[in-house]
Amino acid sequence: MSYPDQSHLAATVLAHREQLPRLRDRMRRWLTRQDIPAPLRADIVLAADEALANSVEHAYRLPAEPGTMDLDIVVHPDFVSVSVIDHGSWKPATPDPASNRGRGLRLIRALARHVDVRPTPHGTTLTAYFSRIPTPQAPHPAQRPY
């Protein structure tokens, strides 16, 4: 798909944790230039960072196995889509109730309007959608008329 204007950010990097700080900074700067409000910008960067970290940790089973991950962000008039694609093999997380780990996908789902995860034998694509249209906030319980 072609994006003739500056509404598209694409990056392909090695699936190494050291890549994440640079990508976060790049996303923040780019989203700022797209006039994405700070709260939404923070949600997008956090969700993308979690998805990228999951690719680093779960997509490539062997430490010596080289791999890449792609980041693709598109600003649409009403929403922002964020896709993280790896080219490894799906490795389901092993639940550990005593661990603080394993909450990345749940966090992404809490931040985004909708999340689609598609594992295939050739990699996994996670796409998160963030609304640019403000939704009315529910009034504080003390302010409700009932």
XYZ file of C-alpha atoms in Angstrom:
146
model
C 0.000 0.000 0.000
C 1.300 3.439 -0.867
C 1.030 6.503 1.377
C 1.873 9.625 -0.660
C 1.945 11.954 2.340
C 3.792 11.775 5.625
C 1.047 9.783 7.390
C 3.067 6.556 7.423
C 6.048 5.480 9.513
C 7.800 2.222 8.669
C 10.901 0.666 10.227
C 12.582 -2.720 10.058
C 15.102 -3.536 12.769
C 16.875 -6.529 14.249
C 14.798 -8.198 16.939
C 17.097 -7.131 19.791
C 16.047 -5.324 22.952
C 18.706 -2.649 22.325
C 16.636 -1.425 19.354
C 13.622 -0.477 21.498
C 14.730 2.862 23.032
C 15.637 4.250 19.602
C 12.303 3.107 18.151
C 10.358 4.653 21.055
C 12.096 7.990 20.484
C 11.477 7.815 16.747
C 7.768 7.028 17.283
C 7.355 9.893 19.787
C 8.972 12.446 17.477
C 7.024 11.266 14.446
C 3.650 11.137 16.265
C 4.314 14.658 17.595
C 4.815 15.885 14.008
C 1.496 14.206 13.123
C -0.273 16.337 15.778
C -1.259 13.295 17.816
C -2.223 14.542 21.312
C 0.201 13.642 24.099
C -2.096 11.158 25.938
C -2.864 9.228 22.739
C 0.781 9.436 21.684
C 1.837 7.900 25.006
C -0.676 5.045 24.618
C 0.491 4.314 21.067
C 4.180 4.299 21.994
C 3.591 2.108 25.054
C 1.504 -0.419 23.109
C 3.979 -0.531 20.208
C 6.885 -0.949 22.629
C 5.109 -3.864 24.340
C 4.421 -5.530 20.983
C 8.027 -5.042 19.878
C 9.328 -6.419 23.192
C 7.076 -9.458 22.732
C 8.567 -10.018 19.274
C 12.069 -9.815 20.691
C 11.270 -12.284 23.461
C 8.875 -14.729 21.837
C 9.369 -14.809 18.057
C 12.870 -16.160 17.820
C 13.483 -19.230 19.936
C 17.269 -19.442 19.780
C 19.487 -16.562 20.958
C 21.703 -17.000 17.897
C 18.717 -17.097 15.534
C 18.800 -13.861 13.544
C 15.491 -12.144 13.099
C 13.890 -8.872 12.238
C 10.723 -7.100 13.182
C 8.778 -4.500 11.285
C 6.981 -1.520 12.749
C 4.301 0.124 10.651
C 2.239 3.088 11.897
C -0.387 4.810 9.768
C -2.312 7.924 10.780
C -5.809 7.884 9.296
C -8.352 10.692 9.728
C -10.260 8.874 12.513
C -7.732 6.386 13.857
C -4.089 5.325 14.052
C -3.073 1.772 13.203
C 0.088 0.233 14.615
C 1.396 -3.057 13.257
C 4.325 -5.053 14.587
C 5.388 -7.975 12.440
C 7.969 -10.621 13.211
C 9.155 -13.408 10.962
C 9.742 -16.050 13.623
C 7.518 -18.781 14.951
C 4.671 -18.342 17.417
C 5.742 -19.307 20.913
C 2.768 -19.211 23.292
C 3.532 -17.804 26.721
C 3.572 -20.201 29.632
C 1.304 -18.800 32.347
C 2.978 -18.350 35.710
C 0.656 -16.940 38.386
C 3.631 -16.052 40.592
C 5.256 -13.953 37.870
C 4.686 -10.296 37.036
C 5.368 -11.127 33.404
C 2.961 -12.026 30.645
C 0.791 -8.935 30.763
C 1.954 -7.224 27.575
C -0.889 -8.322 25.323
C -3.434 -7.516 28.016
C -1.908 -4.027 28.339
C -2.020 -3.488 24.573
C -5.691 -4.522 24.523
C -6.445 -2.102 27.371
C -4.808 0.810 25.523
C -6.158 0.212 22.013
C -9.704 0.331 20.662
C -9.160 -3.029 18.913
C -6.259 -5.500 18.639
C -5.805 -8.192 16.022
C -3.122 -10.889 16.481
C -2.418 -13.211 13.573
C 0.122 -15.986 14.144
C 1.211 -17.908 11.044
C 3.978 -20.441 10.385
C 6.000 -17.537 8.926
C 5.605 -14.973 11.683
C 3.123 -13.038 13.735
C 1.407 -9.747 12.996
C -0.133 -7.683 15.773
C -2.193 -4.697 14.692
C -3.631 -2.288 17.236
C -6.119 0.442 16.371
C -6.355 3.695 18.333
C -9.260 6.109 17.912
C -8.438 9.745 17.144
C -12.004 10.776 17.892
C -12.438 11.685 21.548
C -15.014 9.565 23.325
C -17.208 11.182 25.958
C -15.959 10.517 29.439
C -18.379 9.068 31.941
C -19.005 11.596 34.705
C -17.371 11.027 38.048
C -19.778 9.107 40.346
C -20.206 12.214 42.547
C -21.312 14.229 39.500
C -23.956 11.789 38.231
C -27.494 13.151 38.389
C -28.911 9.929 39.843
